[in-house]
CSV table of C-alpha atoms in Angstrom, one decimal:
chain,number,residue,atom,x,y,z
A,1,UNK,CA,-16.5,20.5,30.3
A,2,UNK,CA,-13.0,19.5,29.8
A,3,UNK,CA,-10.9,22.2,27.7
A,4,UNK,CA,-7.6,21.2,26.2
A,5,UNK,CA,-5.2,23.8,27.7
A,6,UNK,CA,-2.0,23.0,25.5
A,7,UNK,CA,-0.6,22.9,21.8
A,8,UNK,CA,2.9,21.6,21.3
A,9,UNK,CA,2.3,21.3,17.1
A,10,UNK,CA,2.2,24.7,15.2
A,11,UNK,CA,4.0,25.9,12.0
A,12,UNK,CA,5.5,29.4,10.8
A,13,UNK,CA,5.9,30.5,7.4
A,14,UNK,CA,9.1,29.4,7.4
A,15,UNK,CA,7.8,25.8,5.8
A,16,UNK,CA,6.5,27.5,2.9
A,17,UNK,CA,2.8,26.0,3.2
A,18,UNK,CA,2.0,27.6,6.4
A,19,UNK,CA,1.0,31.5,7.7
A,20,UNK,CA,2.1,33.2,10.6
A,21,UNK,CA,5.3,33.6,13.5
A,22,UNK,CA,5.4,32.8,17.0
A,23,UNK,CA,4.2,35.7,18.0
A,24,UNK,CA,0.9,35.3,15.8
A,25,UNK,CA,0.3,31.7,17.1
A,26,UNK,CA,1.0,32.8,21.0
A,27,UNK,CA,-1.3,35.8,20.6
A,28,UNK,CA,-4.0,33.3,18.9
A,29,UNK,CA,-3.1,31.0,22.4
A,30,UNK,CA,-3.7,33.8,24.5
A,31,UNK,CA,-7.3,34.3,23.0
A,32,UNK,CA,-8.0,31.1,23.2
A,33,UNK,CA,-7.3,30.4,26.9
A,34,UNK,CA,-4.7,28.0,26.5
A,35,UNK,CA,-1.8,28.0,29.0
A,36,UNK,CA,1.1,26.6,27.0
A,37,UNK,CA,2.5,26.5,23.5
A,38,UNK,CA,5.0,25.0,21.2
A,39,UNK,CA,6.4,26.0,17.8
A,40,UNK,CA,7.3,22.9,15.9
A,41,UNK,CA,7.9,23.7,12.1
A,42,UNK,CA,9.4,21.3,10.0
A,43,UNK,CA,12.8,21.0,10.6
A,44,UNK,CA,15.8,22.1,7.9
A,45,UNK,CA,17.6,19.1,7.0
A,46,UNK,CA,21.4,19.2,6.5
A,47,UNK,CA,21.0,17.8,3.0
A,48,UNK,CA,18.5,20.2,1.9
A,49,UNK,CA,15.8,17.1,1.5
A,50,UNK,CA,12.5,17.9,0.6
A,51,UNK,CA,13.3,21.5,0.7
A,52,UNK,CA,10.1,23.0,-0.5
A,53,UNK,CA,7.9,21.9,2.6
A,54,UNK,CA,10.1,23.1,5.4
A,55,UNK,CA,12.5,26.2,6.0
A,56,UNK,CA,16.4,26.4,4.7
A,57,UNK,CA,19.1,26.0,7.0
A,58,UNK,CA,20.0,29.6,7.4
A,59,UNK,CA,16.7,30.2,8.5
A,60,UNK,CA,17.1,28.4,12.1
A,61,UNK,CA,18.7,31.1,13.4
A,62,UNK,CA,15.8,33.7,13.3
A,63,UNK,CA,12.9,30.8,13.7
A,64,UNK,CA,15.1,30.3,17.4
A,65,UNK,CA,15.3,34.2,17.9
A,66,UNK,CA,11.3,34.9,17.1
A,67,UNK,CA,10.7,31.9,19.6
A,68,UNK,CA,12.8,33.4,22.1
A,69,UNK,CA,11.0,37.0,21.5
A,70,UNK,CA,7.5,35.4,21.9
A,71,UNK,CA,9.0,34.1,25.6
A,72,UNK,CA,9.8,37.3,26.8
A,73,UNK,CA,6.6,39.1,25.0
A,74,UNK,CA,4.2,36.6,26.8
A,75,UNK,CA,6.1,36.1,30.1
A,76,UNK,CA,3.5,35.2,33.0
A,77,UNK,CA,0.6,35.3,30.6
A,78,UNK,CA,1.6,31.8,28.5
A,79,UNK,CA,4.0,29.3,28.5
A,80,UNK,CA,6.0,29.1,25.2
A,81,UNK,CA,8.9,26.3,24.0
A,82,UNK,CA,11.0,26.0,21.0
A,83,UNK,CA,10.3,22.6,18.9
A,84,UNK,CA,10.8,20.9,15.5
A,85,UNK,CA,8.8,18.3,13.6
A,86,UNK,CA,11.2,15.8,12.4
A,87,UNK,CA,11.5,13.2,9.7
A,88,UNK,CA,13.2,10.0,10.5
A,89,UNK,CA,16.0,9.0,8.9
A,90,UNK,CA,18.7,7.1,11.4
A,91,UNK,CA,21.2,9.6,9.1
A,92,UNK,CA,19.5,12.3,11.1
A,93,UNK,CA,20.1,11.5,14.2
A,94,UNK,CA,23.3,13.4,15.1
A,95,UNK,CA,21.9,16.3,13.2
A,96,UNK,CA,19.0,16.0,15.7
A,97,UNK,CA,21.0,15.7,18.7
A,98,UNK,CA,24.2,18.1,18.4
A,99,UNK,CA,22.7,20.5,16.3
A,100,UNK,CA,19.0,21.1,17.0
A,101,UNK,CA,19.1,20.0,20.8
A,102,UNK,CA,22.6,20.9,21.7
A,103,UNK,CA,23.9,23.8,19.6
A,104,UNK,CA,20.3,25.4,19.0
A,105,UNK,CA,18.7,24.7,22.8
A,106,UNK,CA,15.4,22.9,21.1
A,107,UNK,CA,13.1,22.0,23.3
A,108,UNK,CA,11.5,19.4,22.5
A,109,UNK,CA,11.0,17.1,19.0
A,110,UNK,CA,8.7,15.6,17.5
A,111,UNK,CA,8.7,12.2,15.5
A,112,UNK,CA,6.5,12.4,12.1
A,113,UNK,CA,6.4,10.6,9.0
A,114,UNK,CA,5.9,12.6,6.0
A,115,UNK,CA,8.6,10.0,4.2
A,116,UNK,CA,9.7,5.8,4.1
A,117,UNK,CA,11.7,3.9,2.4
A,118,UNK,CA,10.2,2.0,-0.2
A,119,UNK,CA,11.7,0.0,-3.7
A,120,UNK,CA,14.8,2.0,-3.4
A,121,UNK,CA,12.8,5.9,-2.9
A,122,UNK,CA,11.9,7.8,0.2
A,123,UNK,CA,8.2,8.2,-0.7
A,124,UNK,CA,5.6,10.7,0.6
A,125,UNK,CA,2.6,9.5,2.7
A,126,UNK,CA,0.5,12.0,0.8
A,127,UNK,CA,1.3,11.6,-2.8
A,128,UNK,CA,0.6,7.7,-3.5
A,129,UNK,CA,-1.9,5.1,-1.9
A,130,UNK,CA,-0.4,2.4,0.6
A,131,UNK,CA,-0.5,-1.5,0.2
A,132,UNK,CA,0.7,-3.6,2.6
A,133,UNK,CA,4.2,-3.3,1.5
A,134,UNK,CA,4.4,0.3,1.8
A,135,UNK,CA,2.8,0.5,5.0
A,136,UNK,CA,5.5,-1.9,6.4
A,137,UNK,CA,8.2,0.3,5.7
A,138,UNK,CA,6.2,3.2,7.6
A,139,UNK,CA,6.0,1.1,10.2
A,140,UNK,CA,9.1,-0.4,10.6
A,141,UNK,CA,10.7,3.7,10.1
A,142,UNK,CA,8.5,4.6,12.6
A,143,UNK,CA,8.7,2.1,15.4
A,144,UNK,CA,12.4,2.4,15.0
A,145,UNK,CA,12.0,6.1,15.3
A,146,UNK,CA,10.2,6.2,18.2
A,147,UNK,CA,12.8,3.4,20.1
A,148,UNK,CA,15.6,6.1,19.7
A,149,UNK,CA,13.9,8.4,22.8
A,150,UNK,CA,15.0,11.2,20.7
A,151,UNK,CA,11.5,12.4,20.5
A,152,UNK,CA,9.3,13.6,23.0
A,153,UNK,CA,5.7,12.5,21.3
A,154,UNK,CA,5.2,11.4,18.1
A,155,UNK,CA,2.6,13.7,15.3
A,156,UNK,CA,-0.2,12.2,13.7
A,157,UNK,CA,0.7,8.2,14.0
A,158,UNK,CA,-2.1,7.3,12.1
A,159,UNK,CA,-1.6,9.3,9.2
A,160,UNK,CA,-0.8,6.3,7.2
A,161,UNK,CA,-5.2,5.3,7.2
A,162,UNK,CA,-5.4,8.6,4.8
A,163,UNK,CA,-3.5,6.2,2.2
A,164,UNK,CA,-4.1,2.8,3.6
A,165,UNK,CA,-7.5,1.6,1.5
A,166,UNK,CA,-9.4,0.2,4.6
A,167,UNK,CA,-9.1,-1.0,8.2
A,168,UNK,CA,-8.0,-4.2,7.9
A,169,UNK,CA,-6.3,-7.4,10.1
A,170,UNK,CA,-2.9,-5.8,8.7
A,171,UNK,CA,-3.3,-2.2,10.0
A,172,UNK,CA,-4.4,-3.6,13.4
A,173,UNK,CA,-1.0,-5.4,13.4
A,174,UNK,CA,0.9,-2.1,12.3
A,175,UNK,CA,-0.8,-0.1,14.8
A,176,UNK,CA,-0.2,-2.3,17.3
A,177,UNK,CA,3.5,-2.2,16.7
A,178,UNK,CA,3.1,1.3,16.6
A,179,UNK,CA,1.7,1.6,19.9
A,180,UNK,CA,3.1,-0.5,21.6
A,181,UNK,CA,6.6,0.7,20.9
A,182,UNK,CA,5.8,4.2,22.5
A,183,UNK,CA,4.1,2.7,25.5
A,184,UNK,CA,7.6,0.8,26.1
A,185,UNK,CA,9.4,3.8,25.3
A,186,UNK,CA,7.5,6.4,27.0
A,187,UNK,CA,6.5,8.4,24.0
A,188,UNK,CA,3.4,9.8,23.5
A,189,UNK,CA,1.4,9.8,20.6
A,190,UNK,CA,-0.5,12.8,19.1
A,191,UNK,CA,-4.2,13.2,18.7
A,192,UNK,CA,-4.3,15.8,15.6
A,193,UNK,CA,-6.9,17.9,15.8
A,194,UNK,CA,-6.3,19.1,12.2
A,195,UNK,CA,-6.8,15.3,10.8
A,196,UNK,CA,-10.6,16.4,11.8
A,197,UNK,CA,-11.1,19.0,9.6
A,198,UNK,CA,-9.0,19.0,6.7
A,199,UNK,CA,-11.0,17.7,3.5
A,200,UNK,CA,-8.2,16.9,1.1
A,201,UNK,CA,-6.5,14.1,3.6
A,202,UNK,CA,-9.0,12.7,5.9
A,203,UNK,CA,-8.9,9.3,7.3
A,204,UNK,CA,-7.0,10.0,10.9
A,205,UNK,CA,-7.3,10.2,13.5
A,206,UNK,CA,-9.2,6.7,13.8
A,207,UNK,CA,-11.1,5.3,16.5
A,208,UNK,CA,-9.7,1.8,15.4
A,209,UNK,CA,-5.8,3.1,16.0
A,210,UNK,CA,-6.9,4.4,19.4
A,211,UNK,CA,-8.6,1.6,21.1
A,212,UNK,CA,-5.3,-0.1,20.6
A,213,UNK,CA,-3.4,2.9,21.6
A,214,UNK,CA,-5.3,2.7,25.2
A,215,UNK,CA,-5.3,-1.3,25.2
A,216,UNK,CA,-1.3,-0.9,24.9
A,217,UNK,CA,-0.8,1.8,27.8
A,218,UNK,CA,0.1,4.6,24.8
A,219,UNK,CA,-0.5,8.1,26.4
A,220,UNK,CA,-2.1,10.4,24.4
A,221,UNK,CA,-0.9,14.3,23.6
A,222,UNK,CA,-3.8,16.5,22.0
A,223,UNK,CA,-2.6,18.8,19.3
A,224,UNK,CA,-3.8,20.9,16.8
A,225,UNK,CA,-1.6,20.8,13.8
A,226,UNK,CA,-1.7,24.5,13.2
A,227,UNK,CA,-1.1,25.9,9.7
A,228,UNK,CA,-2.2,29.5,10.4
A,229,UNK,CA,-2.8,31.2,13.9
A,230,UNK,CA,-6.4,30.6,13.7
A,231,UNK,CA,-6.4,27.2,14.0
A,232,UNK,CA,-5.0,27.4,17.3
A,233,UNK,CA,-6.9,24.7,19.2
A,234,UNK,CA,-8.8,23.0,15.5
A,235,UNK,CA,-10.9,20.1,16.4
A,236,UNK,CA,-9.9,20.0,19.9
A,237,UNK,CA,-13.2,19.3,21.0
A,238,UNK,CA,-13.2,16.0,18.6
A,239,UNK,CA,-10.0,15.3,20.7
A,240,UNK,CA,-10.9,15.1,23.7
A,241,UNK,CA,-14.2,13.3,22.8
A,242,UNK,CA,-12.0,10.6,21.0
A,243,UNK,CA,-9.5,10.0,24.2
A,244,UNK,CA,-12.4,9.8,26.2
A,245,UNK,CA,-14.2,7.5,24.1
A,246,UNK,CA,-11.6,5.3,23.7
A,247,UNK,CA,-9.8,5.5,27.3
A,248,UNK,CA,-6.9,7.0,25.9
A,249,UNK,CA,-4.9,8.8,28.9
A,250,UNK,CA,-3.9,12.4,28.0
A,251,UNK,CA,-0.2,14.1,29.2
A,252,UNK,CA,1.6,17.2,28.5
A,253,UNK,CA,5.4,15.5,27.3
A,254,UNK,CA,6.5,19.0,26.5
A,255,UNK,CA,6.3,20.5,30.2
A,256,UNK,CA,7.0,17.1,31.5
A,257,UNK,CA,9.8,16.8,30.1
A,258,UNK,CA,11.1,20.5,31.1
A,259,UNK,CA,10.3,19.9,34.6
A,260,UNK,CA,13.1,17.2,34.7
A,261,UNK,CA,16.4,18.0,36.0
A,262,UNK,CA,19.1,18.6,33.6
């Protein structure tokens, strides 16, 4: 049987709707016989935005520090990497590069839309339902997003189905777009285990998104979406059955990406 051995998408306490350090997550690894792990809270912004669902500024410091702990604590027993789950904004950017990659040695990012643009608002993807309008502007953020190559796999692409009514000619187009964007840019996109088993936002991921992932060369990445060290490797099994189902390729971006000269 096929076992996913990775899990590059975890969050700390840090993010204020989440349990647990990197320590707690690496040990919960350990247990669960995975060989490699990444902590990607939500990144601080540098205009506090959206402040209560990720950590304050001055809290970087210590979230790099307790990575860098976990590294030496689990040295030859599990791979670990520093990462962040990013909005996109192209206002970002800079902060992304100089200060998260650069000044902080991140490891690797992650692309994820929690917020568009829509009638003159940045709107959240879990507060309101999506029309066609709406789901234009995720699109169009996202795709853009992705085109940048600041990000090493986008989380959760097909959020936008827990809002959209209904599978429809419209979200085959978005996907699509979607898709076919990180198969030209070499991004991968994230199968999210926890999209399985959470009961207040359901709807991803969707078999109809990933038979268009595979028909556009989109690698997959098989995550877990981990709120609390127990949910380590969440619906991995669902995961794998989907990729396989659907002929979607699996690859590790993270260690890839380490593996490259710098």
């Amino acid at each position: 049987m096929k076992q996913n051995t990775t899990n590059y998408h975890t969050h700390t306490y840090r993010c204020k709707h989440a349990l647990g350090d990197a320590a707690d997550y690496c040990s919960a690894a350990e247990k669960a016989g995975l060989k490699a792990i990444g902590i990607s809270d939500h990144t601080p912004l540098p205009d506090g935005k959206w402040a209560s669902v990720r950590m304050e500024m001055d809290e970087l410091p210590d979230y790099c520090e307790k990575i860098e702990d976990a590294k030496k604590e689990f040295t030859g027993r599990l791979e670990v990497y520093s990462g962040m789950e990013c909005e996109y904004f192209p206002r970002y950017e800079k902060f992304y590069n100089d200060t998260l990659r650069e000044e902080f040695g991140i490891e690797y990012l992650a692309i994820a839309l929690h917020f568009y643009p829509l009638g003159g608002e940045e709107i959240s993807t879990h507060a309101f339902p999506m029309g066609k309008d709406a789901l234009k502007s995720y699109t169009d953020l996202f795709v853009e997003g992705i085109k940048t190559k600041i990000f090493d796999f986008a989380a959760h692409p097909d959020l936008f189905l827990a809002r959209y009514p209904s599978w429809d000619s419209y979200a085959e187009r978005c996907s699509e777009r979607i898709c076919t964007a990180a198969a030209n840019s070499g991004v991968a996109l994230e199968i999210n285990g926890y999209g399985f088993c959470r009961d207040d936002f359901s709807g991803y991921p969707n078999d109809n998104f990933w038979k268009i992932a595979a028909n556009c060369g989109a690698k997959g990445v098989i995550n877990s979406d981990a709120h609390c060290p127990e949910h380590i490797d969440i619906g991995f099994e669902r995961c794998l059955d989907l990729a396989e189902r659907m002929g979607v390729s699996v690859v590790d971006p993270v260690r890839t990406q380490a593996a490259k000269p710098s």
